Short mmCIF file of C-alpha atoms in Angstrom, two decimals:
data_model
loop_
_atom_site.label_atom_id
_atom_site.label_comp_id
_atom_site.label_asym_id
_atom_site.label_seq_id
_atom_site.Cartn_x
_atom_site.Cartn_y
_atom_site.Cartn_z
CA MET A 195 22.54 -33.49 -110.18
CA HIS A 196 24.93 -34.29 -113.05
CA ALA A 197 27.09 -37.29 -113.91
CA TRP A 198 30.65 -36.69 -115.03
CA GLY A 199 32.91 -39.68 -115.58
CA GLY A 200 30.77 -41.84 -113.31
CA CYS A 201 30.79 -39.37 -110.37
CA TRP A 202 27.79 -37.49 -109.02
CA PHE A 203 27.82 -33.79 -108.22
CA PHE A 204 25.11 -32.36 -105.99
CA PRO A 205 24.03 -28.98 -104.68
CA SER A 206 25.30 -27.94 -101.28
CA GLN A 207 23.93 -30.41 -98.75
CA ILE A 208 21.82 -29.03 -95.92
CA LEU A 209 22.64 -30.96 -92.77
CA ALA A 210 19.29 -30.43 -91.04
CA GLN A 211 17.74 -33.41 -89.31
CA PRO A 212 14.05 -33.71 -90.29
CA VAL A 213 11.60 -33.00 -87.47
CA PHE A 214 7.79 -33.06 -87.59
CA SER A 215 5.43 -31.97 -84.81
CA ASP A 216 2.35 -34.16 -84.39
CA LEU A 217 -0.68 -31.84 -84.54
CA SER A 218 -3.25 -34.62 -84.93
CA GLY A 219 -4.81 -33.76 -81.59
CA SER A 220 -5.48 -30.22 -82.79
CA LEU A 221 -7.87 -31.34 -85.52
CA PRO A 222 -11.45 -30.30 -84.70
CA ILE A 223 -12.70 -33.90 -84.93
CA GLN A 224 -11.08 -37.29 -84.89
CA HIS A 225 -11.49 -38.65 -88.40
CA VAL A 226 -11.08 -42.39 -89.05
CA TYR A 227 -11.04 -44.43 -92.27
CA ASP A 228 -12.88 -47.65 -91.45
CA GLY A 229 -15.06 -50.42 -92.85
CA GLY A 230 -15.09 -54.08 -93.81
CA TRP A 231 -13.03 -56.05 -96.30
CA GLU A 232 -13.91 -53.74 -99.21
CA PHE A 233 -12.07 -50.95 -97.38
CA TYR A 234 -8.90 -52.87 -96.58
CA VAL A 235 -7.41 -50.93 -99.52
CA GLY A 236 -7.91 -47.22 -100.18
CA GLY A 237 -8.07 -44.51 -97.58
CA GLY A 238 -6.94 -41.66 -99.79
CA VAL A 239 -6.73 -37.93 -99.14
CA ALA A 240 -7.12 -35.07 -101.63
CA VAL A 241 -5.28 -31.86 -100.73
CA PHE A 242 -6.21 -28.75 -102.70
CA ASP A 243 -7.24 -25.12 -102.26
CA CYS A 244 -11.03 -25.18 -102.56
CA ASN A 245 -11.62 -21.50 -101.66
CA ASN A 246 -8.65 -19.91 -103.47
CA ASP A 247 -7.11 -18.37 -100.34
CA GLY A 248 -3.68 -19.84 -101.00
CA TYR A 249 -3.83 -22.42 -98.18
CA PRO A 250 -4.54 -26.08 -99.04
CA ASP A 251 -7.65 -27.80 -97.67
CA ILE A 252 -8.11 -31.53 -97.03
CA PHE A 253 -10.74 -33.98 -98.26
CA ALA A 254 -10.29 -37.31 -96.43
CA ALA A 255 -11.96 -40.61 -97.29
CA GLY A 256 -13.96 -42.21 -94.50
CA GLY A 257 -14.46 -45.72 -95.83
CA ALA A 258 -17.83 -47.06 -94.74
CA GLY A 259 -18.30 -43.86 -92.71
CA ALA A 260 -18.59 -40.33 -94.04
CA SER A 261 -15.87 -38.50 -95.93
CA GLN A 262 -14.74 -35.23 -94.38
CA LEU A 263 -13.66 -31.84 -95.71
CA PHE A 264 -11.26 -29.92 -93.47
CA LEU A 265 -10.91 -26.20 -94.18
CA ASN A 266 -7.47 -24.68 -93.66
CA GLN A 267 -7.78 -21.84 -91.13
CA THR A 268 -4.06 -21.20 -90.53
CA PRO A 269 -4.04 -17.47 -89.71
CA ALA A 270 -0.77 -16.50 -91.39
CA ALA A 271 2.25 -17.98 -93.12
CA GLY A 272 4.48 -19.98 -90.80
CA GLU A 273 2.00 -20.23 -87.94
CA ALA A 274 0.64 -23.44 -86.45
CA ILE A 275 -1.52 -25.36 -88.92
CA THR A 276 -5.20 -25.00 -88.00
CA PHE A 277 -8.30 -26.59 -89.53
CA ALA A 278 -12.07 -26.24 -89.21
CA VAL A 279 -14.66 -28.79 -90.30
CA ALA A 280 -16.87 -28.00 -93.28
CA LYS A 281 -20.57 -28.46 -92.77
CA PRO A 282 -22.07 -31.57 -94.43
CA SER A 283 -22.82 -30.99 -98.10
CA ASP A 284 -22.56 -32.75 -101.46
CA HIS A 285 -18.96 -33.64 -100.57
CA THR A 286 -20.15 -35.70 -97.58
CA LEU A 287 -20.38 -39.26 -98.88
CA ASN A 288 -20.15 -42.74 -97.44
CA ASP A 289 -18.26 -45.66 -98.97
CA VAL A 290 -15.42 -43.42 -100.21
CA ILE A 291 -12.09 -45.04 -101.12
CA GLY A 292 -10.36 -41.78 -102.02
CA ALA A 293 -10.43 -38.72 -104.30
CA TYR A 294 -8.35 -36.61 -106.69
CA PRO A 295 -8.62 -32.84 -107.26
CA ILE A 296 -8.77 -31.66 -110.87
CA ASP A 297 -10.31 -28.73 -112.76
CA ILE A 298 -12.39 -30.77 -115.21
CA ASN A 299 -14.47 -28.02 -116.81
CA GLY A 300 -11.77 -25.34 -116.85
CA ASP A 301 -13.70 -22.77 -114.81
CA GLY A 302 -10.86 -22.09 -112.37
CA ASN A 303 -12.43 -24.02 -109.49
CA LEU A 304 -11.00 -27.40 -108.55
CA ASP A 305 -13.39 -30.33 -108.82
CA LEU A 306 -13.20 -33.74 -107.17
CA PHE A 307 -13.36 -37.20 -108.70
CA VAL A 308 -14.47 -39.35 -105.77
CA MET A 309 -13.77 -43.09 -105.89
CA ARG A 310 -16.17 -45.32 -104.02
CA VAL A 311 -17.25 -48.86 -103.36
CA GLY A 312 -20.38 -48.48 -105.47
CA PRO A 313 -21.30 -45.44 -107.61
CA ASN A 314 -18.40 -43.01 -108.02
CA ALA A 315 -19.10 -39.29 -107.71
CA VAL A 316 -17.97 -36.31 -109.78
CA LEU A 317 -18.19 -33.09 -107.77
CA SER A 318 -18.04 -29.74 -109.53
CA GLY A 319 -16.29 -27.07 -107.48
CA LEU A 320 -18.33 -23.89 -107.14
CA GLY A 321 -15.84 -21.80 -105.15
CA ASP A 322 -15.76 -21.18 -101.38
CA CYS A 323 -15.42 -24.95 -100.88
CA ALA A 324 -18.94 -25.63 -102.16
CA PHE A 325 -19.64 -28.51 -104.56
CA GLU A 326 -22.48 -29.96 -106.57
CA ARG A 327 -22.92 -33.31 -108.29
CA ALA A 328 -21.95 -33.02 -111.95
CA GLU A 329 -22.56 -36.47 -113.48
CA ASP A 330 -25.70 -35.41 -115.36
CA ALA A 331 -24.45 -31.98 -116.43
CA TRP A 332 -21.21 -33.42 -117.80
CA ARG A 333 -22.87 -36.58 -119.15
CA ILE A 334 -20.59 -38.99 -117.41
CA ASP A 335 -21.44 -42.28 -115.72
CA PRO A 336 -18.25 -42.60 -113.64
CA GLY A 337 -18.62 -46.26 -112.74
CA ASN A 338 -20.29 -48.46 -110.14
CA GLY A 339 -17.79 -51.03 -108.99
CA TRP A 340 -14.87 -51.06 -106.58
CA THR A 341 -12.80 -48.11 -107.81
CA THR A 342 -9.31 -47.83 -106.39
CA ALA A 343 -7.32 -45.77 -108.92
CA PHE A 344 -7.63 -42.60 -110.99
CA SER A 345 -5.53 -40.43 -113.26
CA ALA A 346 -6.18 -37.77 -115.87
CA GLY A 347 -4.44 -36.15 -118.82
CA TRP A 348 -5.29 -33.92 -121.75
CA GLY A 349 -5.24 -35.04 -125.36
CA ALA A 350 -3.84 -32.66 -127.98
CA GLY A 351 -6.23 -29.77 -128.53
CA ASP A 352 -8.74 -30.97 -125.92
CA ASP A 353 -10.29 -28.47 -123.51
CA TRP A 354 -11.53 -31.25 -121.23
CA PRO A 355 -9.44 -34.09 -119.80
CA THR A 356 -9.35 -37.76 -120.58
CA LEU A 357 -10.13 -39.62 -117.35
CA ALA A 358 -8.73 -43.05 -116.44
CA VAL A 359 -10.70 -44.94 -113.78
CA GLY A 360 -9.18 -48.09 -112.31
CA ASN A 361 -11.17 -50.85 -110.64
CA TYR A 362 -10.04 -53.59 -108.30
CA VAL A 363 -11.88 -56.91 -107.88
CA ASP A 364 -15.35 -57.46 -109.36
CA ARG A 365 -17.03 -57.83 -105.98
CA ARG A 366 -20.28 -59.01 -107.62
CA ASP A 367 -18.68 -62.04 -109.27
CA PRO A 368 -19.77 -65.13 -107.29
CA ASP A 369 -16.52 -66.89 -108.22
CA GLY A 370 -14.36 -64.12 -106.71
CA PRO A 371 -12.24 -62.65 -105.49
CA PHE A 372 -9.33 -64.61 -106.98
CA GLY A 373 -9.19 -64.38 -110.75
CA THR A 374 -11.93 -61.75 -110.93
CA CYS A 375 -9.96 -58.57 -111.50
CA ASP A 376 -12.24 -55.91 -112.95
CA TYR A 377 -11.74 -53.84 -116.11
CA HIS A 378 -10.81 -50.16 -116.28
CA GLN A 379 -12.56 -47.26 -117.99
CA ILE A 380 -11.24 -44.44 -120.19
CA PHE A 381 -13.55 -41.43 -120.53
CA ARG A 382 -12.76 -39.16 -123.47
CA PRO A 383 -14.32 -35.71 -123.83
CA ASN A 384 -16.75 -34.80 -126.60
CA GLU A 385 -18.86 -31.77 -127.51
CA SER A 386 -21.37 -32.31 -124.70
CA GLY A 387 -19.23 -33.74 -121.91
CA PHE A 388 -17.88 -37.27 -122.05
CA GLY A 389 -18.62 -40.17 -124.33
CA ALA A 390 -19.31 -43.76 -123.37
CA PRO A 391 -16.23 -45.25 -121.71
CA GLU A 392 -13.67 -47.31 -123.53
CA LEU A 393 -12.54 -50.36 -121.58
CA ILE A 394 -9.06 -51.56 -120.72
CA THR A 395 -9.21 -55.33 -120.55
CA GLN A 396 -7.37 -57.30 -119.25
CA GLY A 397 -7.47 -55.67 -115.83
CA TYR A 398 -5.18 -57.03 -113.14
CA CYS A 399 -6.61 -55.51 -109.95
CA THR A 400 -5.07 -52.06 -110.03
CA LEU A 401 -4.46 -50.02 -106.90
CA SER A 402 -2.85 -47.01 -108.59
CA MET A 403 -2.48 -45.47 -112.03
CA LEU A 404 -0.63 -42.46 -113.36
CA PHE A 405 -0.32 -40.59 -116.63
CA THR A 406 3.41 -40.00 -116.96
CA ASP A 407 5.75 -38.65 -119.62
CA TRP A 408 8.23 -41.43 -118.93
CA SER A 409 10.29 -40.69 -122.04
CA GLY A 410 10.55 -36.91 -121.60
CA SER A 411 9.11 -36.49 -125.08
CA GLY A 412 5.96 -34.62 -124.07
CA GLN A 413 3.68 -37.65 -124.63
CA GLN A 414 1.99 -39.07 -121.53
CA ASP A 415 1.16 -42.77 -121.24
CA LEU A 416 -0.79 -44.53 -118.50
CA TRP A 417 1.16 -46.65 -116.01
CA ILE A 418 -1.10 -49.10 -114.16
CA SER A 419 0.20 -50.74 -111.00
CA ASN A 420 -1.51 -53.99 -110.11
CA ASP A 421 -1.97 -56.21 -107.06
CA ARG A 422 -0.75 -59.71 -107.90
CA HIS A 423 -2.62 -61.10 -104.89
CA TYR A 424 -5.78 -61.53 -106.99
CA TYR A 425 -4.84 -61.80 -110.64
CA VAL A 426 -3.68 -65.43 -110.40
CA ASN A 427 -2.31 -65.89 -113.95
CA ASP A 428 -0.54 -63.69 -116.49
CA GLY A 429 -0.91 -60.43 -114.57
CA GLN A 430 1.74 -57.74 -114.62
CA GLU A 431 2.39 -54.01 -114.40
CA GLN A 432 0.94 -52.31 -117.48
CA LEU A 433 1.87 -49.32 -119.65
CA ILE A 434 -0.91 -48.14 -121.96
CA ARG A 435 -0.89 -45.75 -124.89
CA VAL A 436 -4.06 -43.67 -124.63
CA TRP A 437 -3.61 -41.32 -127.60
CA PRO A 438 -4.50 -41.55 -130.41
CA GLU A 439 -6.12 -44.83 -129.36
CA LEU A 440 -5.70 -47.49 -126.70
CA SER A 441 -2.85 -49.96 -127.08
CA SER A 442 -0.54 -51.77 -124.67
CA TYR A 443 3.23 -51.69 -124.57
CA ASP A 444 4.65 -55.21 -124.67
CA ALA A 445 7.97 -57.02 -124.88
CA ALA A 446 8.49 -55.93 -128.48
CA ASP A 447 8.38 -52.34 -127.25
CA GLY A 448 10.94 -53.00 -124.51
CA TRP A 449 8.36 -53.41 -121.73
CA ALA A 450 9.46 -56.17 -119.35
CA THR A 451 7.04 -58.30 -117.36
CA SER A 452 6.97 -57.16 -113.72
CA GLN A 453 4.66 -58.73 -111.15
CA LEU A 454 4.19 -56.77 -107.93
CA TRP A 455 1.73 -56.32 -105.13
CA GLY A 456 1.44 -52.82 -106.58
CA MET A 457 -0.13 -50.35 -104.13
CA GLY A 458 1.02 -46.84 -105.11
CA ILE A 459 2.99 -44.93 -107.75
CA ALA A 460 5.14 -41.82 -107.65
CA SER A 461 7.04 -40.26 -110.56
CA ARG A 462 9.96 -37.87 -110.13
CA ASP A 463 13.21 -37.17 -111.94
CA ILE A 464 15.88 -37.64 -109.27
CA THR A 465 18.84 -37.93 -111.65
CA GLY A 466 18.55 -34.68 -113.62
CA ASP A 467 18.15 -36.34 -117.03
CA ALA A 468 14.63 -34.92 -117.65
CA ARG A 469 13.09 -38.41 -117.47
CA PRO A 470 11.33 -39.56 -114.31
CA GLU A 471 12.19 -42.42 -112.03
CA ILE A 472 9.11 -44.44 -110.99
CA ALA A 473 8.58 -45.55 -107.37
CA ILE A 474 6.13 -48.40 -106.75
CA THR A 475 5.06 -49.60 -103.31
CA SER A 476 4.45 -53.28 -102.73
CA MET A 477 4.60 -55.97 -100.11
CA ALA A 478 8.17 -56.56 -98.94
CA ASP A 479 10.54 -54.73 -101.34
CA GLN A 480 9.44 -51.32 -102.59
CA LYS A 481 10.55 -50.68 -106.17
CA LEU A 482 12.33 -47.74 -107.76
CA PHE A 483 12.55 -48.01 -111.55
CA GLN A 484 14.94 -46.11 -113.78
CA LEU A 485 14.79 -45.95 -117.56
CA ASP A 486 17.81 -47.61 -119.14
CA GLU A 487 20.26 -45.11 -120.62
CA ASP A 488 20.05 -44.00 -124.25
CA VAL A 489 16.87 -45.91 -125.10
CA ASP A 490 13.58 -44.65 -126.47
CA GLN A 491 11.66 -47.70 -125.28
CA PRO A 492 10.14 -48.22 -121.82
CA SER A 493 12.98 -50.44 -120.69
CA PHE A 494 13.12 -50.01 -116.91
CA THR A 495 15.47 -51.45 -114.30
CA SER A 496 14.91 -51.38 -110.54
CA ILE A 497 17.54 -49.36 -108.69
CA ALA A 498 15.84 -49.58 -105.29
CA TYR A 499 18.50 -51.77 -103.68
CA ASP A 500 21.38 -49.59 -104.93
CA ARG A 501 19.62 -46.42 -103.77
CA GLY A 502 18.43 -47.81 -100.43
CA THR A 503 14.68 -47.45 -101.01
CA THR A 504 13.52 -51.07 -100.63
CA ALA A 505 12.11 -50.33 -97.14
CA HIS A 506 11.28 -54.03 -96.93
CA VAL A 507 11.06 -54.50 -93.15
CA PRO A 508 10.08 -52.20 -90.27
CA TYR A 509 12.90 -49.97 -89.00
CA MET A 510 11.34 -49.56 -85.52
CA GLY A 511 10.20 -52.20 -83.07
CA GLU A 512 11.09 -55.87 -83.10
CA GLU A 513 9.20 -56.98 -86.22
CA GLY A 514 11.13 -59.13 -88.67
CA ARG A 515 8.26 -59.81 -91.04
CA PRO A 516 8.04 -57.92 -94.35
CA SER A 517 6.46 -54.49 -94.68
CA THR A 518 3.40 -53.47 -96.72
CA GLY A 519 3.71 -50.16 -98.59
CA TRP A 520 0.79 -47.97 -99.70
CA HIS A 521 1.00 -44.26 -100.51
CA VAL A 522 4.34 -43.15 -101.93
CA GLN A 523 5.45 -39.59 -102.68
CA PHE A 524 8.61 -37.67 -103.45
CA GLY A 525 9.27 -34.30 -101.82
CA ASP A 526 12.22 -32.24 -100.60
CA VAL A 527 11.62 -32.25 -96.83
CA ASP A 528 14.72 -30.25 -95.87
CA ASN A 529 14.99 -28.07 -99.02
CA ASP A 530 18.47 -29.31 -99.84
CA GLY A 531 17.66 -29.65 -103.54
CA LEU A 532 17.40 -33.44 -103.30
CA ASP A 533 14.01 -35.16 -103.32
CA ASP A 534 13.20 -37.39 -100.37
CA LEU A 535 10.63 -40.21 -100.29
CA PHE A 536 7.65 -40.82 -98.00
CA ILE A 537 5.97 -44.25 -97.82
CA ALA A 538 2.85 -44.99 -95.79
CA LYS A 539 2.96 -48.49 -94.32
CA GLY A 540 0.51 -50.88 -92.69
CA ASN A 541 -0.82 -54.44 -92.68
CA VAL A 542 -3.77 -55.00 -95.04
CA ASN A 543 -5.71 -56.21 -92.01
CA GLN A 544 -4.25 -59.15 -90.12
CA MET A 545 -2.13 -60.92 -92.73
CA PRO A 546 0.02 -63.25 -90.62
CA GLY A 547 3.00 -63.25 -92.97
CA MET A 548 3.38 -59.47 -92.91
CA ALA A 549 4.42 -57.04 -90.17
CA THR A 550 1.60 -55.78 -87.96
CA ARG A 551 3.61 -52.91 -86.41
CA ASP A 552 4.87 -51.31 -89.59
CA PRO A 553 5.87 -47.63 -89.27
CA ASP A 554 5.69 -45.14 -92.15
CA ASN A 555 9.00 -44.37 -93.86
CA LEU A 556 10.74 -41.06 -94.46
CA LEU A 557 13.72 -41.79 -96.69
CA MET A 558 16.11 -38.83 -96.99
CA GLN A 559 18.23 -38.55 -100.12
CA GLN A 560 21.94 -38.01 -99.53
CA GLN A 561 24.67 -36.40 -101.64
CA ASP A 562 25.63 -39.73 -103.20
CA GLY A 563 22.05 -40.33 -104.39
CA LYS A 564 21.31 -42.96 -101.76
CA PHE A 565 18.47 -42.71 -99.24
CA ILE A 566 18.61 -43.28 -95.49
CA GLU A 567 15.74 -43.83 -93.09
CA ALA A 568 14.73 -40.89 -90.88
CA GLY A 569 11.17 -41.78 -89.89
CA GLU A 570 11.92 -42.36 -86.21
CA MET A 571 14.10 -39.26 -85.91
CA ALA A 572 11.47 -37.17 -87.68
CA GLY A 573 8.66 -38.39 -85.42
CA ILE A 574 6.38 -39.76 -88.15
CA GLY A 575 6.80 -43.49 -87.47
CA SER A 576 3.21 -44.38 -86.54
CA PHE A 577 2.53 -48.07 -85.91
CA GLU A 578 -1.09 -47.79 -87.08
CA ARG A 579 -2.15 -49.02 -90.54
CA GLY A 580 -1.10 -46.19 -92.86
CA ARG A 581 -2.89 -45.85 -96.22
CA GLY A 582 -3.14 -42.58 -98.18
CA GLY A 583 -1.06 -39.50 -97.54
CA ALA A 584 0.19 -36.15 -98.76
CA LEU A 585 3.48 -34.26 -98.47
CA VAL A 586 2.37 -30.65 -98.96
CA ASP A 587 3.05 -27.20 -97.49
CA LEU A 588 -0.06 -26.48 -95.43
CA ASN A 589 1.00 -23.19 -93.79
CA ARG A 590 2.99 -21.47 -96.57
CA ASP A 591 6.31 -21.51 -94.72
CA GLY A 592 8.18 -23.30 -97.51
CA LEU A 593 8.37 -26.62 -95.65
CA LEU A 594 6.47 -29.74 -96.70
CA ASP A 595 4.06 -30.93 -94.01
CA LEU A 596 2.47 -34.37 -93.86
CA VAL A 597 -1.05 -35.81 -93.75
CA VAL A 598 -1.60 -39.57 -93.35
CA VAL A 599 -4.88 -41.49 -93.45
CA GLN A 600 -4.86 -44.53 -91.19
CA ARG A 601 -7.19 -47.51 -91.31
CA ARG A 602 -9.17 -47.79 -88.06
CA ALA A 603 -7.10 -45.01 -86.45
CA GLU A 604 -7.17 -41.22 -86.41
CA LEU A 605 -6.10 -39.05 -89.32
CA LYS A 606 -2.53 -37.89 -88.72
CA LEU A 607 -1.41 -34.29 -89.21
CA TYR A 608 2.27 -33.39 -88.92
CA GLN A 609 3.81 -29.92 -89.22
CA ASN A 610 7.33 -29.80 -90.57
CA THR A 611 9.40 -27.97 -87.94
CA THR A 612 12.84 -28.91 -89.25
CA GLY A 613 15.48 -26.31 -88.39
CA GLU A 614 18.24 -24.90 -90.61
CA THR A 615 16.68 -25.97 -93.88
CA GLY A 616 17.60 -24.71 -97.32
CA ASN A 617 15.91 -22.14 -99.50
CA TRP A 618 12.94 -22.95 -101.71
CA VAL A 619 10.53 -21.76 -104.35
CA GLN A 620 6.92 -22.81 -104.93
CA LEU A 621 5.29 -22.41 -108.32
CA ARG A 622 1.78 -22.87 -109.64
CA LEU A 623 0.94 -22.74 -113.33
CA SER A 624 -2.14 -21.58 -115.19
CA ARG A 625 -3.27 -21.04 -118.74
CA ASP A 626 -6.36 -19.79 -120.54
CA GLY A 627 -9.03 -22.17 -121.83
CA GLY A 628 -9.16 -25.83 -120.93
CA ASN A 629 -6.48 -27.56 -118.90
CA ARG A 630 -6.43 -24.46 -116.73
CA ASN A 631 -3.72 -25.85 -114.40
CA ALA A 632 -1.40 -26.98 -117.22
CA ILE A 633 -1.46 -30.70 -116.46
CA GLY A 634 1.29 -32.38 -118.47
CA ALA A 635 3.57 -29.33 -118.38
CA ARG A 636 7.22 -29.83 -117.44
CA ILE A 637 8.89 -27.34 -115.12
CA GLU A 638 12.67 -26.94 -115.29
CA ILE A 639 14.52 -25.12 -112.51
CA MET A 640 18.23 -24.32 -112.34
CA SER A 641 20.02 -23.15 -109.21
CA GLY A 642 23.71 -22.86 -109.98
CA ASP A 643 24.41 -25.88 -112.18
CA HIS A 644 21.78 -28.01 -110.45
CA HIS A 645 18.84 -29.02 -112.66
CA GLN A 646 15.43 -30.11 -111.45
CA PHE A 647 12.64 -31.29 -113.75
CA ARG A 648 9.04 -31.70 -112.65
CA GLU A 649 6.00 -32.97 -114.53
CA VAL A 650 2.60 -31.62 -113.45
CA GLN A 651 0.35 -34.64 -113.00
CA VAL A 652 -3.01 -35.89 -111.74
CA GLY A 653 -3.01 -39.41 -110.32
CA GLY A 654 -0.64 -41.81 -108.62
CA GLY A 655 0.01 -42.12 -104.90
CA HIS A 656 -2.53 -44.35 -103.21
CA ALA A 657 -6.18 -43.31 -103.66
CA GLY A 658 -5.51 -39.56 -103.49
CA GLY A 659 -3.44 -36.66 -104.75
CA GLN A 660 -2.73 -32.94 -104.54
CA ALA A 661 -3.25 -29.86 -106.70
CA GLY A 662 -1.61 -26.47 -106.32
CA PHE A 663 1.99 -25.35 -105.89
CA GLU A 664 4.95 -27.41 -107.05
CA HIS A 665 7.64 -27.22 -104.35
CA PHE A 666 11.37 -27.08 -105.11
CA GLY A 667 14.23 -27.05 -102.59
CA LEU A 668 17.14 -24.80 -103.59
CA ALA A 669 19.73 -25.60 -100.90
CA THR A 670 21.85 -22.46 -100.38
CA ALA A 671 20.89 -20.75 -103.65
CA THR A 672 19.20 -17.39 -103.18
CA SER A 673 17.76 -17.31 -106.69
CA ALA A 674 16.96 -19.67 -109.52
CA ARG A 675 16.10 -19.72 -113.19
CA LEU A 676 12.99 -21.51 -114.37
CA ARG A 677 11.18 -22.26 -117.57
CA VAL A 678 8.18 -24.36 -118.55
CA ARG A 679 7.44 -26.65 -121.46
CA TRP A 680 3.69 -26.14 -121.68
CA PRO A 681 1.27 -28.99 -122.47
CA ASP A 682 1.06 -28.00 -126.15
CA GLY A 683 4.84 -28.42 -126.45
CA THR A 684 5.63 -24.70 -126.42
CA MET A 685 8.86 -23.98 -124.53
CA GLY A 686 8.62 -20.81 -122.50
CA PRO A 687 11.55 -18.47 -121.84
CA TRP A 688 13.86 -18.57 -118.85
CA HIS A 689 12.78 -16.44 -115.88
CA GLU A 690 15.01 -15.33 -113.00
CA VAL A 691 13.22 -15.70 -109.64
CA SER A 692 14.13 -15.08 -106.02
CA ALA A 693 14.22 -17.85 -103.42
CA ASN A 694 11.64 -18.28 -100.66
CA THR A 695 8.68 -17.05 -102.69
CA HIS A 696 5.31 -18.41 -103.81
CA LEU A 697 4.97 -17.72 -107.52
CA HIS A 698 2.24 -17.89 -110.14
CA LEU A 699 3.21 -18.26 -113.79
CA LYS A 700 0.57 -17.94 -116.48
CA ALA A 701 1.36 -19.11 -119.99
CA GLY A 702 2.71 -16.19 -122.02
CA ALA A 703 3.42 -14.05 -118.95
CA VAL A 704 6.16 -13.65 -116.34
CA PRO A 705 6.11 -15.14 -112.82
CA VAL A 706 4.41 -12.97 -110.23
CA THR A 707 4.29 -13.28 -106.46
CA ASP A 708 1.27 -15.14 -105.15
CA GLY A 709 0.19 -12.82 -102.34
CA ARG A 710 -2.93 -14.52 -101.03
CA THR A 711 -3.19 -14.14 -97.28
CA GLY A 712 -4.97 -17.19 -95.98
CA GLY A 713 -7.61 -18.88 -93.92
CA ALA A 714 -8.30 -16.07 -91.45
CA GLN A 715 -10.32 -14.25 -94.12
CA THR A 716 -12.51 -17.21 -95.06
CA PRO A 717 -16.29 -16.63 -94.82
CA PRO A 718 -17.80 -18.21 -91.66
CA ALA A 719 -19.73 -20.95 -93.46
CA PHE A 720 -17.97 -23.71 -91.54
CA ASP A 721 -18.11 -25.26 -88.10
CA GLN A 722 -15.25 -24.04 -85.94
#
């Protein structure tokens, strides 16, 4: 999308109406996120390929009950999404808030950082969806509080990541919960694993954090979104410099005080200027922040009202009370080249001032840059208490499917069956050595004169994230050009690629077709 004389020019608009088929009943078990007041927040889901067959698997938090790993058994691309249940193992944990997939040790297998009420867990991926506890081997004490947020990035020259762990209320403080927001931890790598954590204080009860290259310069900073319900005085959204050492952006840097009931974060460039817009969920109005033009400081203005993304009251039913937003994620649902926005919604528990029947949102971006609600039309407007979620292609058909964790209700699985969608390309990156999946890289794709920029990240959303292919809608374009600015700042060359392909690009090489065939060939080490 480009601006010329105040007008916006977009790729050809696909006029498909989004449609999702509810496959929740096909899951092999009914999985529920439940528990007492410590599990009112959380309920995240990690979606990643744990057996390297090309089809994403699902790790879902269970709250006070057990977490669950679902193995993708979809027999072939485009067929009905099918899952089996993994047998209990080291990944089966109680008291789980959520989890994020990340290759911490650079061995090519995705690991899991599991956030819990109590001791967090670091699970080393062994391949074939097997895991083992790695805290001792990697010399990390990942925290023992009420962890609700996580993000990771790589410092210059580091083979191992720097981990940011965000905590909510200090549940052991007898004067809590109001005014007892806990601190956060930064784990930096050293020669033998990780050093003792550095602390971010003041903490303001974070529910999401994300390393983001907000300036487009190649330097990631840590955005921390906080829940004003508990911080009482002086709390705000935070932006933290992590490298070379910890420091906070403040008013002198252009950072304005913003106080939200911050629940989730998503970062995506929707204007084509190579700098991301930042979506934040909250109670009542959801926020969409845009960096002010021609500034090098983090001076952000909310454009949610102008773009139609406030999603402040339910769009179905007769509720007039404000909504409560949780997971938030951008994704091109109809492959028209314009990113859409999913928001999981649901009352914290029984807060009387907030809507109790609060359906999830699917906001579809239009040619003029505004978003319109399509949740009811698409069939994803559940009235249960939505929490974590994932927009991700589960059956390799080039359409983004949807997983939603619900508090005290079944895990939702939706297959995207939208007709007459646009073309697409999906790309995964890799590199030798540490940071195997090129976290912090920026992908640039051109189809015609339409630019899309994408930063590869770990973190954000609400209590869970995804790893694997980056998905790009191409509208009517049958080919595209792409290039990557790698995490070390090296700008790769342009590559011409065909539409409707899954591609793998390794640093220093050319894109190749990812030809993995899927779940039907998985070893039978799982309950059917």
